[in-house]
mmCIF file of C-alpha atoms in Angstrom:
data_model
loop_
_atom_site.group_PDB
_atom_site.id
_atom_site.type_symbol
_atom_site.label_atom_id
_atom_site.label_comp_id
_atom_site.label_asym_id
_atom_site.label_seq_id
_atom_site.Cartn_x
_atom_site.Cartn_y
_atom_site.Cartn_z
ATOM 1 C CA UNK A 1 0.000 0.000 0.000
ATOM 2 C CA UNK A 2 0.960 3.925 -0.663
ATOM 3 C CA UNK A 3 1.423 6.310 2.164
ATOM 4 C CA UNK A 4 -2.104 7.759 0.506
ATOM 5 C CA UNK A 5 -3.775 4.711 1.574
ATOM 6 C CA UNK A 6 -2.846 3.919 4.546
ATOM 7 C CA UNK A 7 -3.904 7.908 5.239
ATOM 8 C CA UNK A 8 -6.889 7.437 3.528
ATOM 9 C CA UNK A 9 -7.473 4.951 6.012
ATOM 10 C CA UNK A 10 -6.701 6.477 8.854
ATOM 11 C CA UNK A 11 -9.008 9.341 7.289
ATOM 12 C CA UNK A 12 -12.096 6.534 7.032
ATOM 13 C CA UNK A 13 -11.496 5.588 10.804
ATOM 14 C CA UNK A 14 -11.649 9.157 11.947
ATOM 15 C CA UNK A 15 -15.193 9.590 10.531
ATOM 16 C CA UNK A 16 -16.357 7.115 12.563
ATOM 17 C CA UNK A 17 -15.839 9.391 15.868
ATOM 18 C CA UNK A 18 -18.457 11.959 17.507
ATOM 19 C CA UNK A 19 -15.724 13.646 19.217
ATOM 20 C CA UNK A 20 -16.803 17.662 19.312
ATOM 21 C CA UNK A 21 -15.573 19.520 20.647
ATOM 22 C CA UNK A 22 -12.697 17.626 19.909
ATOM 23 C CA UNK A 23 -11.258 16.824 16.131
ATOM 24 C CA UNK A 24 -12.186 13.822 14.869
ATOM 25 C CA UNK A 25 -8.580 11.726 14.257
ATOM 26 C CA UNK A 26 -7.671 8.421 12.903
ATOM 27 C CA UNK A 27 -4.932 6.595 13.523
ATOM 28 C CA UNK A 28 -3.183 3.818 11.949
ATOM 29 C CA UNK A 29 0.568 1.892 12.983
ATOM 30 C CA UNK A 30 2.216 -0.138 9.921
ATOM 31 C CA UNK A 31 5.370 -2.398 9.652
ATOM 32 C CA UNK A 32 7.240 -3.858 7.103
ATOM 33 C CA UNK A 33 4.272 -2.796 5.032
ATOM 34 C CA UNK A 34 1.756 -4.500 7.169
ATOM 35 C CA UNK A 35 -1.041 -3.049 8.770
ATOM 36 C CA UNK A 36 -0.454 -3.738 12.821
ATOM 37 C CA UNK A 37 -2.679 -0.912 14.447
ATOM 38 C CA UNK A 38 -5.520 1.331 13.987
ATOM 39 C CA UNK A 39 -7.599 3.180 16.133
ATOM 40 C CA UNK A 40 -9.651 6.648 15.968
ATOM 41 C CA UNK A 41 -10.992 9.103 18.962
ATOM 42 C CA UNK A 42 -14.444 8.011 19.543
ATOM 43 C CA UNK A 43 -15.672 11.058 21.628
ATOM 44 C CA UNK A 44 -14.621 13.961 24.219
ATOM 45 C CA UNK A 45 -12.903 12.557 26.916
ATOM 46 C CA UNK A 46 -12.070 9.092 25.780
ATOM 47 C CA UNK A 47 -8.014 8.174 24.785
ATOM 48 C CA UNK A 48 -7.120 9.841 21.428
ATOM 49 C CA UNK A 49 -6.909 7.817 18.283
ATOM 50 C CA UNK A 50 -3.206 7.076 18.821
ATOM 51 C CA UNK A 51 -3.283 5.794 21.787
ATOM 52 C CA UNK A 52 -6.159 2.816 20.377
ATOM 53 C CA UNK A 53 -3.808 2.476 17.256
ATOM 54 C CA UNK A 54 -0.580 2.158 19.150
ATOM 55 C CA UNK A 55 -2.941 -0.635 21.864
ATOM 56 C CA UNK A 56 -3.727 -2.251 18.812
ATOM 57 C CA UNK A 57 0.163 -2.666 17.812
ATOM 58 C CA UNK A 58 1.682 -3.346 20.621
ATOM 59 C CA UNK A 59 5.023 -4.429 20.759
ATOM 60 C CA UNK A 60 4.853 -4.365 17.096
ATOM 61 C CA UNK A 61 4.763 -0.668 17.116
ATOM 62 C CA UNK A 62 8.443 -0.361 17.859
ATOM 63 C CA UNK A 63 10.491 0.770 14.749
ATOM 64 C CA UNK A 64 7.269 1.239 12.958
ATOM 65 C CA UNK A 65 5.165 4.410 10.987
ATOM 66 C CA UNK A 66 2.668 6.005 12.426
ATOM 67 C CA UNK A 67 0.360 7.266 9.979
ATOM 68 C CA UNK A 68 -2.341 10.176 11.630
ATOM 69 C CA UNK A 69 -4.699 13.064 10.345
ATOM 70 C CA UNK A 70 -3.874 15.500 12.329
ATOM 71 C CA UNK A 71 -1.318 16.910 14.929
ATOM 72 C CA UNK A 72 -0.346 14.443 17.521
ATOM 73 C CA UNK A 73 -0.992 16.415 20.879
ATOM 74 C CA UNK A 74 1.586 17.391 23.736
ATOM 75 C CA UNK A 75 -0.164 19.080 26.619
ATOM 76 C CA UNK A 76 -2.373 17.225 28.961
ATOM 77 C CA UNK A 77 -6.021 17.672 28.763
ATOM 78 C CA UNK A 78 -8.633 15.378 29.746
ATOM 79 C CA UNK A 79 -5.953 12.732 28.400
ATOM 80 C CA UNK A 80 -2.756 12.352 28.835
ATOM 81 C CA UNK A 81 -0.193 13.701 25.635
ATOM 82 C CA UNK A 82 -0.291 11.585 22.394
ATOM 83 C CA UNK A 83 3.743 12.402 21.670
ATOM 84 C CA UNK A 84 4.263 10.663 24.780
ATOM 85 C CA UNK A 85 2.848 7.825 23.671
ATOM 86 C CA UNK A 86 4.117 7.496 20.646
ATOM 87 C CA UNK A 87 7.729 7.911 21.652
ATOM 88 C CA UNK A 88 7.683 5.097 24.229
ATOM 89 C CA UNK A 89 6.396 2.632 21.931
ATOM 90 C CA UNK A 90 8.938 3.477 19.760
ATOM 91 C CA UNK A 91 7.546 4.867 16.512
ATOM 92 C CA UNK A 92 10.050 5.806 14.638
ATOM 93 C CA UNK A 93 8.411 8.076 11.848
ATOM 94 C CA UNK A 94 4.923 9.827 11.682
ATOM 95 C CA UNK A 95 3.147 10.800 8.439
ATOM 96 C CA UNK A 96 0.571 13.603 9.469
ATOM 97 C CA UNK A 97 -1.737 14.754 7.457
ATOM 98 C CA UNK A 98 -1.999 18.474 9.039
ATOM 99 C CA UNK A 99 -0.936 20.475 11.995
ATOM 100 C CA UNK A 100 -3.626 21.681 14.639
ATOM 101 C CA UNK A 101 -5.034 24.657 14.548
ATOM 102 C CA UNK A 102 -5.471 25.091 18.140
ATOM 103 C CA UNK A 103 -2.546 27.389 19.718
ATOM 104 C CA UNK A 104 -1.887 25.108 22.955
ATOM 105 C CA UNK A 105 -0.785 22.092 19.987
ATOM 106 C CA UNK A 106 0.086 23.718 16.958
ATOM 107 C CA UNK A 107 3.648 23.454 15.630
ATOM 108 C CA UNK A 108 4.726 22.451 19.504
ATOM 109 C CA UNK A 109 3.599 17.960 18.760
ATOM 110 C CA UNK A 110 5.613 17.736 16.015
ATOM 111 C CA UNK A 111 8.622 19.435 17.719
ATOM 112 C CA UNK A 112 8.648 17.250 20.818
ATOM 113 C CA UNK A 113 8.625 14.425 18.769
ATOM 114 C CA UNK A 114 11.435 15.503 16.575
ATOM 115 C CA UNK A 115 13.627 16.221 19.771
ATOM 116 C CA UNK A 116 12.771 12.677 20.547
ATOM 117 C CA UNK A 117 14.328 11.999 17.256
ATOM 118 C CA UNK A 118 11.400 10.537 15.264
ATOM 119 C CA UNK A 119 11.351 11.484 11.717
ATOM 120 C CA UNK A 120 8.106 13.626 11.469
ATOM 121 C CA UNK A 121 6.278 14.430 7.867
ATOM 122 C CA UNK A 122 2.983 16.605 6.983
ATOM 123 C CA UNK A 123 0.836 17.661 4.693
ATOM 124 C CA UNK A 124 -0.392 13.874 3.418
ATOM 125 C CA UNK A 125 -3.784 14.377 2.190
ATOM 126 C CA UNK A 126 -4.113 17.351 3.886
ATOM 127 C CA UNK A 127 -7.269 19.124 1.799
ATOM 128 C CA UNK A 128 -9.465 15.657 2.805
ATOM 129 C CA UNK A 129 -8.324 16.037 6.577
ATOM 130 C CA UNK A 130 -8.857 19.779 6.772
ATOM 131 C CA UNK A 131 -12.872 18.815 4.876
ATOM 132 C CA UNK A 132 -12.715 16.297 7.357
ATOM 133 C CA UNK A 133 -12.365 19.051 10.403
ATOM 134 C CA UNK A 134 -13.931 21.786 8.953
ATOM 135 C CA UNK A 135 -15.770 22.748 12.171
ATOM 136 C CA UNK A 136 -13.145 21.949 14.454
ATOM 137 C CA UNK A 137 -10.405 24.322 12.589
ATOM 138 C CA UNK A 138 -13.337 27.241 12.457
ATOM 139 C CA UNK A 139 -13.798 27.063 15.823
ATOM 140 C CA UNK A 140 -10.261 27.045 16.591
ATOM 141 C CA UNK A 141 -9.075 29.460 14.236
ATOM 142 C CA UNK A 142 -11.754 32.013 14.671
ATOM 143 C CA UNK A 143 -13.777 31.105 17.913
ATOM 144 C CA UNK A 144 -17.404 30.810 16.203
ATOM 145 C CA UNK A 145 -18.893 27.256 14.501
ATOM 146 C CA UNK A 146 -19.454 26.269 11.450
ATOM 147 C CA UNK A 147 -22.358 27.486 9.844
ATOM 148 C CA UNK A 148 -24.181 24.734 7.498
ATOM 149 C CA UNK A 149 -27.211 26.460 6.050
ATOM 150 C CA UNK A 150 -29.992 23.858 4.629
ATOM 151 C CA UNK A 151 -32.556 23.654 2.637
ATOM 152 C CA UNK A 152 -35.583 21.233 1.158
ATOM 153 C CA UNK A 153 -36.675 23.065 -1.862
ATOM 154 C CA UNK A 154 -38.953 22.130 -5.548
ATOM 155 C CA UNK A 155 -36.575 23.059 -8.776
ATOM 156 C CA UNK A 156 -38.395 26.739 -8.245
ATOM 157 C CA UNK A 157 -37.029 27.095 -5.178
ATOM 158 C CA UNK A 158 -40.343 26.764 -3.281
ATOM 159 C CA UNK A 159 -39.863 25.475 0.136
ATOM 160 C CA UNK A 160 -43.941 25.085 0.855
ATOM 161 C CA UNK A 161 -46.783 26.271 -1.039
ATOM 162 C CA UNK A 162 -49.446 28.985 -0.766
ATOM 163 C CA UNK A 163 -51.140 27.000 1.576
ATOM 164 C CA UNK A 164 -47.964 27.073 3.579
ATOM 165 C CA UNK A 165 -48.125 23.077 2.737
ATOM 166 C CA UNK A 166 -44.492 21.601 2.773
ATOM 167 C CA UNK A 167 -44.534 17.778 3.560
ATOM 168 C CA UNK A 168 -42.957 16.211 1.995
ATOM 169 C CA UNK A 169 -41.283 18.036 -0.720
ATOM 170 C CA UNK A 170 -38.455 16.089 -0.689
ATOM 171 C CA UNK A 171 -38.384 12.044 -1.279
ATOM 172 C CA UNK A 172 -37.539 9.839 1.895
ATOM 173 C CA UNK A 173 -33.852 8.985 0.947
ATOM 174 C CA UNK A 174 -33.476 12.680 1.086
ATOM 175 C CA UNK A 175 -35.159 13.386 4.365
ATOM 176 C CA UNK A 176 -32.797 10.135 5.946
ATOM 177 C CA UNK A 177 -29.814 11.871 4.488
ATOM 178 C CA UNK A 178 -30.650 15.389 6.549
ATOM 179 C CA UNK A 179 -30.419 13.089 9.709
ATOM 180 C CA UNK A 180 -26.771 11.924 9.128
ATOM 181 C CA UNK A 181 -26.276 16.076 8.500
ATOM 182 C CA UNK A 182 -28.267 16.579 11.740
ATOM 183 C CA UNK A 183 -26.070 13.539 13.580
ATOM 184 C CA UNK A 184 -22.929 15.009 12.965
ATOM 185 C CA UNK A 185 -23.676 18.911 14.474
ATOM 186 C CA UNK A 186 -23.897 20.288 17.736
ATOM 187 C CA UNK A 187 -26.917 22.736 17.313
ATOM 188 C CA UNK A 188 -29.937 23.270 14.556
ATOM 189 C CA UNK A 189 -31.304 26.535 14.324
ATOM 190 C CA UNK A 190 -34.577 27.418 13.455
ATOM 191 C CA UNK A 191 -36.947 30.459 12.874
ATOM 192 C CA UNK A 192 -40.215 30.650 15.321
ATOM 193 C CA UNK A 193 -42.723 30.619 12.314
ATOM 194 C CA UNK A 194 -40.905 27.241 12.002
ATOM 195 C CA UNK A 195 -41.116 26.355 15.040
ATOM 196 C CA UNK A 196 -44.953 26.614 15.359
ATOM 197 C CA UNK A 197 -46.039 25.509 12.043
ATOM 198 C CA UNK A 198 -43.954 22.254 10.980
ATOM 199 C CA UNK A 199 -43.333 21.522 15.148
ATOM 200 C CA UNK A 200 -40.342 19.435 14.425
ATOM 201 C CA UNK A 201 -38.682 17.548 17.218
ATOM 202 C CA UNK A 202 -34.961 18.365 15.678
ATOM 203 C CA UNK A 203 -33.448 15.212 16.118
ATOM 204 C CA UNK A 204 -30.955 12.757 14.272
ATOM 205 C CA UNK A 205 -32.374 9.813 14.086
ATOM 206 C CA UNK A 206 -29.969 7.283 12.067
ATOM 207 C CA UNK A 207 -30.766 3.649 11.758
ATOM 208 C CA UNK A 208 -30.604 2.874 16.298
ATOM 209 C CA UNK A 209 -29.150 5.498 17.255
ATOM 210 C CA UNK A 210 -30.534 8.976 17.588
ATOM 211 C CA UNK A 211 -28.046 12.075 18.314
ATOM 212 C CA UNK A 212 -29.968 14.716 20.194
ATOM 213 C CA UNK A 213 -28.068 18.436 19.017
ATOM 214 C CA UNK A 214 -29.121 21.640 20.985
ATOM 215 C CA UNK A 215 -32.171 22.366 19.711
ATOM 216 C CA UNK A 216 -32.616 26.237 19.326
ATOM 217 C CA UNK A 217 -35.358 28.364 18.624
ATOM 218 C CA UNK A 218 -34.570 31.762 17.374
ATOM 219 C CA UNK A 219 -37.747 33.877 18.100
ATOM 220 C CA UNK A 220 -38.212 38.016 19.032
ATOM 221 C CA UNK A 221 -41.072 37.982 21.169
ATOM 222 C CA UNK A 222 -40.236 34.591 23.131
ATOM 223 C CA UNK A 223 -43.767 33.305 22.455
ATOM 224 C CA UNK A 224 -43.767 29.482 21.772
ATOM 225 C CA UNK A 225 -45.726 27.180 23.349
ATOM 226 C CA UNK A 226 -44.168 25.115 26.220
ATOM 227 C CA UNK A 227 -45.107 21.989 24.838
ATOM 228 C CA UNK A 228 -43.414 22.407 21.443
ATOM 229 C CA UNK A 229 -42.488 18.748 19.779
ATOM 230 C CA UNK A 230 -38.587 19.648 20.475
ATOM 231 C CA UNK A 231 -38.752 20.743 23.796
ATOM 232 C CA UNK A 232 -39.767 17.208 24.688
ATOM 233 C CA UNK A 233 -36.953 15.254 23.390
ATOM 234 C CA UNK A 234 -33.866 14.774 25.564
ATOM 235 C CA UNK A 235 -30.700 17.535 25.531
ATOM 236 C CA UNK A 236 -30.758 20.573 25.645
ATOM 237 C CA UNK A 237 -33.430 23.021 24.038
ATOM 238 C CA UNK A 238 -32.900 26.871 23.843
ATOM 239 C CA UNK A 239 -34.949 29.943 23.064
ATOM 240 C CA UNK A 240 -32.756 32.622 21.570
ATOM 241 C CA UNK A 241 -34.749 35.787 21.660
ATOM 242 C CA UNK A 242 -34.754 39.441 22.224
ATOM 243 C CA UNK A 243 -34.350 41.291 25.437
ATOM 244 C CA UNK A 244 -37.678 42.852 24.809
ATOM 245 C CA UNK A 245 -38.907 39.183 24.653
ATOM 246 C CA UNK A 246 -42.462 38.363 26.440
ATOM 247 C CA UNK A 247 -41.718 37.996 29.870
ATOM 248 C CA UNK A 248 -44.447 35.636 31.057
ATOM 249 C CA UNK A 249 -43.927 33.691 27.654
ATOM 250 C CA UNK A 250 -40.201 32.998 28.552
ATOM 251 C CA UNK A 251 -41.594 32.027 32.578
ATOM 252 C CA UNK A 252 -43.327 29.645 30.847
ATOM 253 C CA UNK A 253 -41.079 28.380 28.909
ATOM 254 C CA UNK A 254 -38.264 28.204 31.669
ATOM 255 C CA UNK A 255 -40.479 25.840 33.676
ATOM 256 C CA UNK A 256 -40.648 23.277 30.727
ATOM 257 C CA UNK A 257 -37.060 22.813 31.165
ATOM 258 C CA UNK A 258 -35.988 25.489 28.323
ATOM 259 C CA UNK A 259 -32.878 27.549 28.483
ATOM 260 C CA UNK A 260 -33.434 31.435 27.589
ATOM 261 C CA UNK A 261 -30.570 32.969 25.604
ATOM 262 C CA UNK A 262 -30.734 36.415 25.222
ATOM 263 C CA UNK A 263 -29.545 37.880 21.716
ATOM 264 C CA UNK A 264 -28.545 42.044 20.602
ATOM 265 C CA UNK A 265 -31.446 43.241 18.602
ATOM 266 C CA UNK A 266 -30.610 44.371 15.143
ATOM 267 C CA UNK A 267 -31.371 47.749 14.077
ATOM 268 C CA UNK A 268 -33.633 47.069 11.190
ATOM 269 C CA UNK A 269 -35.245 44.358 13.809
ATOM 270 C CA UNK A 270 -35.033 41.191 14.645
ATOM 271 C CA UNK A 271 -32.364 39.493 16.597
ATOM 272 C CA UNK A 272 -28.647 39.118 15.650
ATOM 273 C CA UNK A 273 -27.383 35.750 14.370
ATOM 274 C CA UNK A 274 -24.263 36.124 14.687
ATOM 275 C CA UNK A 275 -24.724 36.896 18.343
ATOM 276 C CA UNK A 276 -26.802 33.488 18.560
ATOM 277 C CA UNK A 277 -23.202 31.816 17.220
ATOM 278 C CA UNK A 278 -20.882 33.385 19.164
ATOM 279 C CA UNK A 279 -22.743 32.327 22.208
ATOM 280 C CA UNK A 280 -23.242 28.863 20.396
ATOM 281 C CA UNK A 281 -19.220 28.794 20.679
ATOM 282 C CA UNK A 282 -18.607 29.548 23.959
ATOM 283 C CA UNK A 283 -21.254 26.441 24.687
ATOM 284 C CA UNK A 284 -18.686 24.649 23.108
ATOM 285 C CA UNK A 285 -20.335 24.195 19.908
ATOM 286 C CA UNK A 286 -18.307 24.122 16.719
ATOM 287 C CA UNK A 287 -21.101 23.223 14.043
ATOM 288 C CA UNK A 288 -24.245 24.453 13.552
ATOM 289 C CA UNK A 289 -27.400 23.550 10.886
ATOM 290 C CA UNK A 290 -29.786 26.112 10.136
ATOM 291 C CA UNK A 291 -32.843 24.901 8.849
ATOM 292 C CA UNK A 292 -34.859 27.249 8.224
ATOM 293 C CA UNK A 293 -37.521 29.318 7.587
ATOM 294 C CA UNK A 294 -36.653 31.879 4.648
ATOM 295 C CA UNK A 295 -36.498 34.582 7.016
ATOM 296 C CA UNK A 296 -33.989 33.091 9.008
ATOM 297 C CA UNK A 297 -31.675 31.920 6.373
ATOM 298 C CA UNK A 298 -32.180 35.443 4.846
ATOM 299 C CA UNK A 299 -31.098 37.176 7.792
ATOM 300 C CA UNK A 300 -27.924 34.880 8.262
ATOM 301 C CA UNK A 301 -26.760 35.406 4.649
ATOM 302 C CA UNK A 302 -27.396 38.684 5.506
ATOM 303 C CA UNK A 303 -25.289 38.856 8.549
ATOM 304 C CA UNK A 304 -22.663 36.337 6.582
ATOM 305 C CA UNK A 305 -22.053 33.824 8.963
ATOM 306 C CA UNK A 306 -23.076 31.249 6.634
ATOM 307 C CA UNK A 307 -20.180 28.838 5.308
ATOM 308 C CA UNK A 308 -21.712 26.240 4.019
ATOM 309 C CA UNK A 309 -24.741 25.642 2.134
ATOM 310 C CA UNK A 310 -27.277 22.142 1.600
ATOM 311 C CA UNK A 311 -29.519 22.252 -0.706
ATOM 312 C CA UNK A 312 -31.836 19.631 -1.825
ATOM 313 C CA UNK A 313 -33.759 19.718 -5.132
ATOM 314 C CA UNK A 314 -37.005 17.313 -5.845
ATOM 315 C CA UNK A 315 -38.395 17.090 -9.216
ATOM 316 C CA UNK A 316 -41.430 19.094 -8.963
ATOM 317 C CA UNK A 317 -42.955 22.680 -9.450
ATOM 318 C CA UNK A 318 -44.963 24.517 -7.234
ATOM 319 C CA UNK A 319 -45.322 28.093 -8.232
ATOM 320 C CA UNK A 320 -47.528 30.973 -7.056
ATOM 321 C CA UNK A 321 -46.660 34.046 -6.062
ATOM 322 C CA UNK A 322 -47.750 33.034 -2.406
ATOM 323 C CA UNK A 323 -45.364 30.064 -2.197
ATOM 324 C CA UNK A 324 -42.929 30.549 0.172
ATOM 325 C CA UNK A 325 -39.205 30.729 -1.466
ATOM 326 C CA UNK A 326 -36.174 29.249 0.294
ATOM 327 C CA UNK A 327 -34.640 32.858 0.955
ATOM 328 C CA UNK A 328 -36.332 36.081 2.078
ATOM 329 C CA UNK A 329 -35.187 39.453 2.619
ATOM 330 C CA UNK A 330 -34.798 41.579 0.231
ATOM 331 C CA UNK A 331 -32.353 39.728 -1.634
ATOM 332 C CA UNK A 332 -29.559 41.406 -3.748
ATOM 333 C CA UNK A 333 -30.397 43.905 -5.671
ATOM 334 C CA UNK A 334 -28.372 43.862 -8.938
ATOM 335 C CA UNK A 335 -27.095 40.159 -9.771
ATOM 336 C CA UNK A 336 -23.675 41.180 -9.600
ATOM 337 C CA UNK A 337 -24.320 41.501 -5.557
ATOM 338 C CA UNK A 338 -25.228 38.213 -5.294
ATOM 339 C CA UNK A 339 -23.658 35.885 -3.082
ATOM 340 C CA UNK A 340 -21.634 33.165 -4.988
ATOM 341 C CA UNK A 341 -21.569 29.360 -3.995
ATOM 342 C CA UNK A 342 -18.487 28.049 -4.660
ATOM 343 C CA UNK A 343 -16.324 24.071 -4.497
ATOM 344 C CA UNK A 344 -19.687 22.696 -5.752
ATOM 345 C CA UNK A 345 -20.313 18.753 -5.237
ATOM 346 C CA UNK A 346 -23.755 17.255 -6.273
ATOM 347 C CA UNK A 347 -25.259 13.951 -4.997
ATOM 348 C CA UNK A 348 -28.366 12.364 -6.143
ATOM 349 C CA UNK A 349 -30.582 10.687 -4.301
ATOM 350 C CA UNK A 350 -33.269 8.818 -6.423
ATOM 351 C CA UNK A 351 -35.237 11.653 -7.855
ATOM 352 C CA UNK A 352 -33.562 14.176 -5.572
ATOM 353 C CA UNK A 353 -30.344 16.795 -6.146
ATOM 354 C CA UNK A 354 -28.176 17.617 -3.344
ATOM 355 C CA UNK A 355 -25.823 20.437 -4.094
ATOM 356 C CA UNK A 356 -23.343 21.042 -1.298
ATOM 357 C CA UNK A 357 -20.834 24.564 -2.029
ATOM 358 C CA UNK A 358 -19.207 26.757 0.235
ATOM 359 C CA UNK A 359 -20.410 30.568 0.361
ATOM 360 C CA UNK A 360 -18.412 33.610 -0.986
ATOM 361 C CA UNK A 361 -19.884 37.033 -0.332
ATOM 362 C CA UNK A 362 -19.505 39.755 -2.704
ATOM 363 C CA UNK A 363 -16.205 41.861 -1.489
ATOM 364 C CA UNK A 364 -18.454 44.982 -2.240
ATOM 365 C CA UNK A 365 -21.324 44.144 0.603
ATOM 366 C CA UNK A 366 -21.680 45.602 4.094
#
């Protein structure tokens, strides 16, 4: 095998973690061209993917490679330091695919390991590790999540019709994919129209298992009712609203178990989005879904925190000048303003077009 595939390995294994607001890292030990450990970080808290890859060795693991997508650690956290490790089982050369982002690792893993005298390269695969991280370096690198922004829309863009009617526009492969999406973030945003009208529960159910993400309600006056669909299901649930917000709706809402976040109002109105993320962050959360309504995604393109952007197509047209489109606002005004989706992938699934891009706002907008 190539050094590429034993990375691309080691890439496969770290998918299989949950591990924010840690990186997900795999982790794989090979000798004499054979395979003799892997391992990856399964979640917050538990050994790093090293240490399960150098277990797996063993003794082997002496005068072997260690191959590894990102930055072996040296400080002690809730686990002890990875370059410890893997200097007294005697690896004697590590292929990494990137450094860490995070200032307390960054440059200083691959130093202690070259003092130790192990032979250290990166940079192997790094665009699929960085993908692979995506939230984990935003958070890092600029303290606020991820920002996935999705949608389930007709080819017209229509997210529900006149009637306000929007299940199911989408076919049921499509609305099993959204779960894996919802599985791997750690909040999903929605609008209080939303909220009310579709009364989603907001969780990720996939095959057994279902992932509960902080649920959050974005919402200016505060009044939802208390027994709301999501505010049932286990985890945490969270109003975000003004501080103008009703105050006996938000008593209410406290006593169902709910967790008030207050938000700065904007000045055109409404409450700030980017506000909502940056106390998202300091939760600990480095990935967050919005899914909807128009309004909502509106205002976050509007406030550009968006990165990322999910969109699925179904084969059908609704039309009317009542539908309800996938974006509101106001929209850009001359179609050189517009904001540009770029890195495109597509996916089908049966009838249905997923187009995944990453957003670039015009240098020109405020």
């Amino acid at each position: 095998m190539s050094h590429e595939r034993y990375m691309h390995l080691a890439l496969r294994l770290a998918g299989r973690g949950r591990t924010s607001p840690n990186p997900k890292v795999g982790a794989v030990v090979v000798k004499s061209g054979e395979i003799v450990g892997r391992g990856y970080h399964p979640r917050a808290g538990e050994p790093h993917a090293e240490v399960f890859a150098l277990k797996d060795a063993a003794e082997r693991a002496k005068g072997a490679t260690l191959y590894v997508t990102l930055e072996p650690c040296c400080h002690t956290g809730r686990t002890p330091p990875c370059v410890d490790a893997i200097i007294e089982a005697g690896i004697t050369k590590v292929y990494a695919a990137m450094a860490d982002p995070d200032p307390m690792v960054s440059g200083k893993g691959f130093d202690a390991l070259r003092r130790a005298g192990v032979d250290v390269q990166c940079g192997l695969m790094e665009a699929q590790a960085r993908e692979l991280n995506e939230a984990y370096i935003k958070h890092r690198v600029t303290g606020m999540p991820l920002v996935i922004l999705k949608a389930a829309m007709s080819l017209d863009g229509r997210i529900a019709t006149r009637t306000g009617d929007s299940k199911w526009i989408t076919n049921e492969q499509s609305r099993a994919f959204a779960h894996t999406i919802r599985r791997d973030v750690d909040a999903i945003v929605v609008g209080g129209a939303t909220a009310r009208i579709d009364n989603p529960t907001l969780t990720a159910r996939t095959g057994r298992a279902t992932h509960y993400p902080s649920r959050v309600v974005l919402t200016k006056s505060g009044e939802l009712p208390s027994d709301l669909a999501l505010f049932k299901q286990p985890g945490i649930s969270i109003v975000a609203t003004s501080q103008h917000a009703n105050k006996s709706a938000l008593r209410n809402l406290k006593q169902a178990g709910v967790r008030i976040m207050t938000v700065e109002d904007l000045p055109g109105g409404g409450c700030s989005i980017r506000h909502l993320m940056s106390q998202l962050a300091e939760l600990g959360h480095t990935s967050t879904l919005i899914e909807g309504g128009s309004e909502v995604a509106a205002q976050a393109l509007q406030e550009k925190i968006v990165d990322k952007v999910m969109f699925f197509y179904a084969p059908k047209i609704i039309g009317g000048r009542g539908a309800v489109g996938s974006i509101g606002g106001l929209g850009a005004e001359f179609v050189a303003g517009s904001i540009r989706v770029d890195r495109i992938k597509t996916r089908r699934f049966g009838d249905d077009l997923m187009i995944t891009g990453y957003v670039v706002y015009p240098l020109d907008s405020d």
